[in-house]
Each structure stands twice: as C-alpha cells, then as structure tokens.
mmCIF file of C-alpha atoms in Angstrom:
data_model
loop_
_atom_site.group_PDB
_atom_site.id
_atom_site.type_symbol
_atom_site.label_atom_id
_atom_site.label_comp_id
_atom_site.label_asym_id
_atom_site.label_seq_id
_atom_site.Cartn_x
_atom_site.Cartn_y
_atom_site.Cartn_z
ATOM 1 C CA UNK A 1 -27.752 24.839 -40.755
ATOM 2 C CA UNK A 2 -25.090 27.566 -40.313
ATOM 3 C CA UNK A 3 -21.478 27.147 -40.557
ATOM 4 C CA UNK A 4 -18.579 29.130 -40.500
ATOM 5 C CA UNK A 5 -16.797 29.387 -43.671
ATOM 6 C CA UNK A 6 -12.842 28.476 -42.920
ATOM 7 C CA UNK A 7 -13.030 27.187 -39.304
ATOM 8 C CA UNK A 8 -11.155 23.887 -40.290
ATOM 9 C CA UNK A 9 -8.881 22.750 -43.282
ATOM 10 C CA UNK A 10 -10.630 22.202 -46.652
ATOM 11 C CA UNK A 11 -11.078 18.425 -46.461
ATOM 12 C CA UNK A 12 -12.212 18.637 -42.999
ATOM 13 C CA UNK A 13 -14.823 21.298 -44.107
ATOM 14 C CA UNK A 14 -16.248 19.043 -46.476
ATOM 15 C CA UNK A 15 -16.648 16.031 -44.452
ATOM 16 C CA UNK A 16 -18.118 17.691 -42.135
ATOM 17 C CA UNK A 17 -20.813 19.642 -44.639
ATOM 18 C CA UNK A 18 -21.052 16.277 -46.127
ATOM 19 C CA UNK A 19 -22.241 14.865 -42.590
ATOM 20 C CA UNK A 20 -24.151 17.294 -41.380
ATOM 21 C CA UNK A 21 -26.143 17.333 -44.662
ATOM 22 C CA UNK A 22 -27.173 13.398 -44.473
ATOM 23 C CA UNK A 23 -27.984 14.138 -40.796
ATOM 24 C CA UNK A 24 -30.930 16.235 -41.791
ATOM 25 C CA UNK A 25 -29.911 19.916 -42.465
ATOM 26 C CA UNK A 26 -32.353 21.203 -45.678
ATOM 27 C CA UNK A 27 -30.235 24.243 -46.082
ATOM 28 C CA UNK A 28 -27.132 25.612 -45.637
ATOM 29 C CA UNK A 29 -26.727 29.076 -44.321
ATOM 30 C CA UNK A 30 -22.539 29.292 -44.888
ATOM 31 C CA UNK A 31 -20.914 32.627 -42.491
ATOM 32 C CA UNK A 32 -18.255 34.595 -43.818
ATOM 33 C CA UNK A 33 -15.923 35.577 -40.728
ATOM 34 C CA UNK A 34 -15.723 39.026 -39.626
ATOM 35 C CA UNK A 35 -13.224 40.657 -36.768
ATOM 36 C CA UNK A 36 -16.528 42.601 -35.835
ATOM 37 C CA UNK A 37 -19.212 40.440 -35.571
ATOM 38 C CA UNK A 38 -21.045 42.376 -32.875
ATOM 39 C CA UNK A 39 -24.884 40.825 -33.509
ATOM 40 C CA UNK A 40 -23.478 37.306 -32.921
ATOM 41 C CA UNK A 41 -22.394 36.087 -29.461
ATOM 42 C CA UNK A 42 -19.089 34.231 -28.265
ATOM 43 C CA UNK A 43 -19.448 31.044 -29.799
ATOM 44 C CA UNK A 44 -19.496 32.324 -33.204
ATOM 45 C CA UNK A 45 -17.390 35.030 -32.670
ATOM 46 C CA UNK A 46 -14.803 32.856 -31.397
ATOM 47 C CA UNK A 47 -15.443 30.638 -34.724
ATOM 48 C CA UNK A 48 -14.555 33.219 -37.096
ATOM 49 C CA UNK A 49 -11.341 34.639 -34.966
ATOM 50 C CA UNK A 50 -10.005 30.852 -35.624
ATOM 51 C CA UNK A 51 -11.391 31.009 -39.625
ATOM 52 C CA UNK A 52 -10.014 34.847 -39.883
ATOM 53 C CA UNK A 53 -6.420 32.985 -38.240
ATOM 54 C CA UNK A 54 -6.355 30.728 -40.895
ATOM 55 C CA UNK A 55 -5.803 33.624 -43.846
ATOM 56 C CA UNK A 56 -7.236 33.562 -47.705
ATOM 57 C CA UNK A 57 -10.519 33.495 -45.975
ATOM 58 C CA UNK A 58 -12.441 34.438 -49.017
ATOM 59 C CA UNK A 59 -10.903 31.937 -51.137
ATOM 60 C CA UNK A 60 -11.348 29.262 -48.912
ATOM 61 C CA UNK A 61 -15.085 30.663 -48.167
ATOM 62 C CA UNK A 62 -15.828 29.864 -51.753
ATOM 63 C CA UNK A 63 -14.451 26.763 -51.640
ATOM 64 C CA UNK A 64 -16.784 25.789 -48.941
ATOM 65 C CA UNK A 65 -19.834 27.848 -50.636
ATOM 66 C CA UNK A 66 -18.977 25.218 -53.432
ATOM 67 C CA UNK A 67 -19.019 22.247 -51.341
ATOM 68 C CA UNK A 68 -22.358 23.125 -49.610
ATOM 69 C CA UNK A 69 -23.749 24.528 -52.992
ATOM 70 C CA UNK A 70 -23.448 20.625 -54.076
ATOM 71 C CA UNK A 71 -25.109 19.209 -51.290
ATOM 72 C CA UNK A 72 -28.292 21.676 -50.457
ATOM 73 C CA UNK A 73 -29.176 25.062 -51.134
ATOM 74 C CA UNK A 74 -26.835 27.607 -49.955
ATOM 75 C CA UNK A 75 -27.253 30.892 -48.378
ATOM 76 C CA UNK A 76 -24.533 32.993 -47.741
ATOM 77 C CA UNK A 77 -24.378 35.604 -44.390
ATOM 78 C CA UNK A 78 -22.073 38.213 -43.674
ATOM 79 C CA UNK A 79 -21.875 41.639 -42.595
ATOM 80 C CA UNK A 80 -21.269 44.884 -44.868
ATOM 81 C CA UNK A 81 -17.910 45.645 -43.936
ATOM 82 C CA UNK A 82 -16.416 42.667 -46.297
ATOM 83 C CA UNK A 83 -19.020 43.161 -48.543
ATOM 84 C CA UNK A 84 -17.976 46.679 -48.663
ATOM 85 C CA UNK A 85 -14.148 45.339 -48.316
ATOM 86 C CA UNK A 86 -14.475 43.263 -51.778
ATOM 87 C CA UNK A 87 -16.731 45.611 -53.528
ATOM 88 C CA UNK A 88 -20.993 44.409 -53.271
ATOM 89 C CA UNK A 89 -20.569 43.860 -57.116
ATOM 90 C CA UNK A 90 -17.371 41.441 -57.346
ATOM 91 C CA UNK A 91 -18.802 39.846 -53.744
ATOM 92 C CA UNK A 92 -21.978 39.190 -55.293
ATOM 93 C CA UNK A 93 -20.394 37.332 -58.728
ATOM 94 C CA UNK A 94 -17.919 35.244 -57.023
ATOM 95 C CA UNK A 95 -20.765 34.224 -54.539
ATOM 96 C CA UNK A 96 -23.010 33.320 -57.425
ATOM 97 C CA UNK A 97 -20.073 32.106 -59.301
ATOM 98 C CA UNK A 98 -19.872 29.330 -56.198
ATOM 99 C CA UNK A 99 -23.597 28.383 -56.328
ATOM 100 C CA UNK A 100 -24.705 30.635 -53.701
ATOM 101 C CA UNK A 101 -28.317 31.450 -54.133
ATOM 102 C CA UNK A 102 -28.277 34.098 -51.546
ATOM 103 C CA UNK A 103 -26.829 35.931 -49.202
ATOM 104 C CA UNK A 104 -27.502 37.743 -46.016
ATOM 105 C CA UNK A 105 -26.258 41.020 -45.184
ATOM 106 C CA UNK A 106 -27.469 41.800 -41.307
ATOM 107 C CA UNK A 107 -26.256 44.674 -40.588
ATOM 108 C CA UNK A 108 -27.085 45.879 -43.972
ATOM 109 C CA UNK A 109 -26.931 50.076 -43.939
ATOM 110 C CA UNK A 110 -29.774 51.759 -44.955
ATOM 111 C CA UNK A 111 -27.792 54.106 -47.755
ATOM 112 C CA UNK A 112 -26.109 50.573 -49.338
ATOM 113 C CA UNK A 113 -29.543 48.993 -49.741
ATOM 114 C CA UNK A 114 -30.276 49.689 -52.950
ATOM 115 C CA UNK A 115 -26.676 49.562 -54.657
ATOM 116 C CA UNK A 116 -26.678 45.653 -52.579
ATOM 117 C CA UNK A 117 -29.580 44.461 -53.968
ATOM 118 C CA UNK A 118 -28.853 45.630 -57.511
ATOM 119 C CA UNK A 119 -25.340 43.818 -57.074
ATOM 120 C CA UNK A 120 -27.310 40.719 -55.889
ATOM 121 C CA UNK A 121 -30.297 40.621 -58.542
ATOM 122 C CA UNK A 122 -27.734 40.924 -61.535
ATOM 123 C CA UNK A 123 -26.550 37.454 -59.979
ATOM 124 C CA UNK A 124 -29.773 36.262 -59.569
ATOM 125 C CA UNK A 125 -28.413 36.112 -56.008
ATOM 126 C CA UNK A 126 -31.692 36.441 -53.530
ATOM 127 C CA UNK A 127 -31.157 38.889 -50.681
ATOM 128 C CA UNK A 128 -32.861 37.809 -47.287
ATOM 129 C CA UNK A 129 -33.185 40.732 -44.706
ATOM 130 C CA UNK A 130 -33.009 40.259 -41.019
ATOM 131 C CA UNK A 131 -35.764 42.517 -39.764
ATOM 132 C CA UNK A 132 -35.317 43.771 -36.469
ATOM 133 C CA UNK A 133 -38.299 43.278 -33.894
ATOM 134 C CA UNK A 134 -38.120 47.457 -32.777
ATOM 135 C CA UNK A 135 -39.035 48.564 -36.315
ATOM 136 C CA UNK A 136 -41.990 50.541 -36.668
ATOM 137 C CA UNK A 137 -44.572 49.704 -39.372
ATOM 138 C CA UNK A 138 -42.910 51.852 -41.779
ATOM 139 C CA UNK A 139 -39.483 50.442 -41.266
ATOM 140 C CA UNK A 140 -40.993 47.372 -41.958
ATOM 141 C CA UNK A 141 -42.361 48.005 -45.088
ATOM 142 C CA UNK A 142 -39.442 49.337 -46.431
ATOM 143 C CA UNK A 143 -36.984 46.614 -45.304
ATOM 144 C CA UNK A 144 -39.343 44.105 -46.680
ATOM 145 C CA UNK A 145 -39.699 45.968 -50.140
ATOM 146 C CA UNK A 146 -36.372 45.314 -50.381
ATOM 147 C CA UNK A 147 -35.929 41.675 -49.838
ATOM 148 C CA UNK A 148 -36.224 38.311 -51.234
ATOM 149 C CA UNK A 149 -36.248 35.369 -50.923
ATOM 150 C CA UNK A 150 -37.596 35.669 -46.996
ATOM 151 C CA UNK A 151 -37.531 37.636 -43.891
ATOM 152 C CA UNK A 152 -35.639 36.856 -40.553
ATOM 153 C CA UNK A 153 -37.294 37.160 -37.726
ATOM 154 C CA UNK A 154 -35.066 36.570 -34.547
ATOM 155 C CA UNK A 155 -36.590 34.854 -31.888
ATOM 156 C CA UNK A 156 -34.641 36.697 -29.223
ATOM 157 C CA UNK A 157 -33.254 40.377 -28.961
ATOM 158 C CA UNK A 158 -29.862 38.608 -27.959
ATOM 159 C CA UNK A 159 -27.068 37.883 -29.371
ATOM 160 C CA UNK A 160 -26.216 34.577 -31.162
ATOM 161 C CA UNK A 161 -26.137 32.162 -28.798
ATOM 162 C CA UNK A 162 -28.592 33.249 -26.238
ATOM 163 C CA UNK A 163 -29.910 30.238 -23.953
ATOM 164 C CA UNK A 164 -32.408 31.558 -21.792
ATOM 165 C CA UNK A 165 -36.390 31.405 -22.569
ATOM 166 C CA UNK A 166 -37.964 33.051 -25.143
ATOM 167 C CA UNK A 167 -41.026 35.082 -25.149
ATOM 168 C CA UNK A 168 -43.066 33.117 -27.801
ATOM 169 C CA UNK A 169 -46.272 35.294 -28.211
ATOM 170 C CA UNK A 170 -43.916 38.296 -28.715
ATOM 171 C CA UNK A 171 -42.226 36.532 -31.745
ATOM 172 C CA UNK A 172 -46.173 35.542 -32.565
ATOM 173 C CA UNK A 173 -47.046 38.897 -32.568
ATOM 174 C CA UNK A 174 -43.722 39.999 -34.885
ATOM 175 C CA UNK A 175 -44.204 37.155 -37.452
ATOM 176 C CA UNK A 176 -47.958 38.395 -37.997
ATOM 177 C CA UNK A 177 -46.812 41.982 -38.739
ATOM 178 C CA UNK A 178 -44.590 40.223 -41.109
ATOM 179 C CA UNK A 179 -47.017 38.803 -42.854
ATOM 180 C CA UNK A 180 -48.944 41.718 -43.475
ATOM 181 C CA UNK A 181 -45.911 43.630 -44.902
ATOM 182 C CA UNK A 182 -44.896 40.642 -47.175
ATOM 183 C CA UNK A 183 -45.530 37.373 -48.759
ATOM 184 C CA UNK A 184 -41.951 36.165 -48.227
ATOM 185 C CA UNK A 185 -41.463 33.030 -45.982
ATOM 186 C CA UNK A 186 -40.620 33.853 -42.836
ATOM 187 C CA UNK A 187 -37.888 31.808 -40.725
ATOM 188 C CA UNK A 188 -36.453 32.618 -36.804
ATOM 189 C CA UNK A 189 -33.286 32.210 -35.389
ATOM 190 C CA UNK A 190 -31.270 33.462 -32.603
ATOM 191 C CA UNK A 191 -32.104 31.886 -29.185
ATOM 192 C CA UNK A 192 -33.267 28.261 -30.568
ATOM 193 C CA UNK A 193 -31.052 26.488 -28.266
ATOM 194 C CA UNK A 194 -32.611 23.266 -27.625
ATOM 195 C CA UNK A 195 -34.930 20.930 -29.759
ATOM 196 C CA UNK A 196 -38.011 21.669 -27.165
ATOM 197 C CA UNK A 197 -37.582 25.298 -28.050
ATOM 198 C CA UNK A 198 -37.369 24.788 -31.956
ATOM 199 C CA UNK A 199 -40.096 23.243 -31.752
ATOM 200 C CA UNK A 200 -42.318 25.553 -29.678
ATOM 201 C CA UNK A 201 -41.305 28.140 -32.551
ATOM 202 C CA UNK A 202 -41.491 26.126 -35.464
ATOM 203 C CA UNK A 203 -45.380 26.696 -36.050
ATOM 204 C CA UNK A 204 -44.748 30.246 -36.036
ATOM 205 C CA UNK A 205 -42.440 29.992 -39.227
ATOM 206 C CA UNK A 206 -41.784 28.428 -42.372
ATOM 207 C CA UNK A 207 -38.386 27.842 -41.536
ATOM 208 C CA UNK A 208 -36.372 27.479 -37.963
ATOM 209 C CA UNK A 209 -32.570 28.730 -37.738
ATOM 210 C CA UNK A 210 -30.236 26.628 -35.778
ATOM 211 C CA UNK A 211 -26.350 27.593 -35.949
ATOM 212 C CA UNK A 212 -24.795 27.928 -32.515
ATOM 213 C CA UNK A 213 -25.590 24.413 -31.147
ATOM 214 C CA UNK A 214 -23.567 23.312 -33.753
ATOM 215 C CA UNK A 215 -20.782 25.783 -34.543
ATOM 216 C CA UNK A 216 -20.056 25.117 -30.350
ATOM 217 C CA UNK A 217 -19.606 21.241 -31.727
ATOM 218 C CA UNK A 218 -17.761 22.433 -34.555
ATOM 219 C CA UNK A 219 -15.545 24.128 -32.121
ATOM 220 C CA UNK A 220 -14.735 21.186 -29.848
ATOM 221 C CA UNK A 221 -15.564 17.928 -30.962
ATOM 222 C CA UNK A 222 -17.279 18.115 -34.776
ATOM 223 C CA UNK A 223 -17.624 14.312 -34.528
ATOM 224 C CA UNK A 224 -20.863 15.479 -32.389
ATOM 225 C CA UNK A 225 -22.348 17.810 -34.907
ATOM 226 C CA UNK A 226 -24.493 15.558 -37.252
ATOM 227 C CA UNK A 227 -26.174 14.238 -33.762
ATOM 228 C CA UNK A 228 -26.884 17.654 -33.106
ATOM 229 C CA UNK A 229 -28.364 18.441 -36.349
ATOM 230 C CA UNK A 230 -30.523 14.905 -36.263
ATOM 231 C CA UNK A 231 -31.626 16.207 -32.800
ATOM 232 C CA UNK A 232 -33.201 19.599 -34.132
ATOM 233 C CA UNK A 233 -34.198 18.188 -37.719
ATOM 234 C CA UNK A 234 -36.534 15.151 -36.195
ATOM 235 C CA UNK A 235 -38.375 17.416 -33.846
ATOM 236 C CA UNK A 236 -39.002 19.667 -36.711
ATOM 237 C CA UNK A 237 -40.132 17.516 -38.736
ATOM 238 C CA UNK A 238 -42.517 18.042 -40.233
ATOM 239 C CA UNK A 239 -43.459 21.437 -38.857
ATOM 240 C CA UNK A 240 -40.376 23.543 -40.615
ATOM 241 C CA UNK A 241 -37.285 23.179 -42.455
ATOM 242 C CA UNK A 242 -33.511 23.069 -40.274
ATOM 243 C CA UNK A 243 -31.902 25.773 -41.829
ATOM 244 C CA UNK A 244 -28.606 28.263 -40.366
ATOM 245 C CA UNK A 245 -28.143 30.101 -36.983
ATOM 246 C CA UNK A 246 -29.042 30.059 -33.426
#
C-alpha cells in the first residue's frame, strides 16, 4: 500500500500505518514528496504539496519509514531529484538506517544508474525499476540488469490516478516480455482503481499496486482508508499481494 511520507502529524501517521496494516496491506510502498512529481496524477501530487508544506520532510519521512518498517516490509519511492538533492549515498544509508529494504527511483536517469544502485547494494537496499511499456527489447534488458528485487509494470500509460479501463492483454503481452528479460517478480500499478479491476490484473502479476484509492482517503477522511485497503486486499486474495500505488 502506498503512502505519502509527511501528509499528517507523526502520531497521526502512525495510526494510520498501524490501521491500514491490520486491514490487509502486505507491504508498504512509503513516497517521499517531490514539488515535481510529473508521472503521478493530482491526487498524489496534491498529497505531497501538503507533506512538502509541512517542512523537515526528510526527517519526518524516516520517521514514518520507521513506523512502517515495524509493521511490514517497506519500500521506499521517490524521484532522482531528492535523491540527487541528499546525495544517492547518504539517501541510501539513512533509508536503510530506517529499515527500508528498498527503494524506487522512477524516473531514474540512465547516466545515475549505476552510481544508484552501487549506493543501494552497499545498504543492502534492493532497487525496483519501473519499466516503461515503450521500451524496446534492448531497453528492457538493460533496465532489468539493473534491478532487484522486481520490476514495475504499470498497468496504464497514465498518470497516477487514472480511472478509466485498462487494456488487459496489452499489460499481458508486457508482463510476458518481462519475464523473458528477468526472473524478478513482477507487480502493476497505475490505473487499479477499483477492486474488479485489481482483480482482472492480479493473475497477470505477483504483486498488484494500489496507492491512489487510498492516498484520496488519506486526503479527506483517513477514517475510510483501512475499508479501502480491506476492499482491494480480499479480492486479491489469494491471487497477489496489496502492495503501494495506483
């Protein structure tokens, strides 16, 4: 399950990771705002303009890292620019540090790749790669040599928050060329609005994302979220994991 790092006070934060864990999220996938966030749609962008209002962000990221870390695994996601911002090698201690076992960089550039990963593997942090569906074979390959842990595979070209249909047998298609290029576990996000739709994907994957569903909760009445996360974890069930972001 994904949430936004900072987008209420600490002890709020907590309950609610506490919550939404016992209501059936596997994983945590925690987001570390940026003022940029141009793959993600309105719902999370607005989420991390209120946990960038706030201030301290990264202290009060870890602190929620921590939290989650206690309760399930923990993935981090963020873009490169605070990576970049905080330096990939401090970034990738203090995330460790926290009880991160990943972390996500999607709009990870090509020429930081390798200094990234080395930063990450000397934390025995894993580094997932979102793997965009336009890349050729090649592209593949070499985004996949790269990662660990597994490969995203959105289910929708869209940003974050996209609630329209999905072309399934297109994101069939994509997850079989991942398997060729990799044995990593494969999970989809982006686009799995509803519980019907999670579980139309779910066979496709070893894991299904679900983030904005939630985060819109978080936003306006997080008393909702854990019914929200019961919804998507009990129709998939046994098919996948409920992991971080729609």
């Amino acid at each position: 399950m994904f949430v936004p790092a900072g987008l209420h006070p600490a002890r709020a934060e907590r309950h609610q990771l506490d919550q939404i864990a016992r209501a059936g999220a596997d994983l945590f996938e925690i987001g570390l705002a940026h003022h940029d966030a141009d793959l993600d749609g309105p719902i999370i962008q607005a989420a991390y303009r209120r946990a960038l209002s706030r201030g301290h962000l990264l202290t009060r990221a870890l602190r929620g890292i921590e939290h989650a870390a206690g309760l399930r695994p923990t993935v981090v996601m963020t873009y490169w620019d605070p990576v970049s911002r905080h330096g990939p090698e401090r970034l990738a201690r203090l995330l460790a540090d926290a009880g991160a076992a990943g972390a996500m960089v999607v709009d990870l550039p090509d020429n930081q790749a390798e200094r990234w990963q080395a930063a990450a593997k000397a934390t025995n942090l894993s580094t997932p790669r979102l793997v965009p569906r336009h890349l050729t074979d090649t592209g593949l390959a070499t985004v996949a040599a790269g990662a660990s842990g597994w490969l995203y595979a959105p289910a929708s070209t869209a940003p974050t928050g996209y609630r329209g249909p999905l072309d399934v047998p297109t994101l069939a298609d994509f997850t079989t060329r991942l398997r060729a290029a990799s044995p990593l576990p494969v999970v989809s996000g982006v686009g799995i609005s509803t519980p019907a739709l999670a579980e139309r994907v779910a066979p496709l994957v070893d894991a299904v994302v679900i983030g904005t569903p939630v985060v819109r909760a978080l936003m306006t009445a997080p008393e909702q979220a854990p019914a929200i996360t019961t919804a998507f974890a009990q129709t998939l069930n046994p098919h996948a994991t409920t992991e971080t972001r729609a």
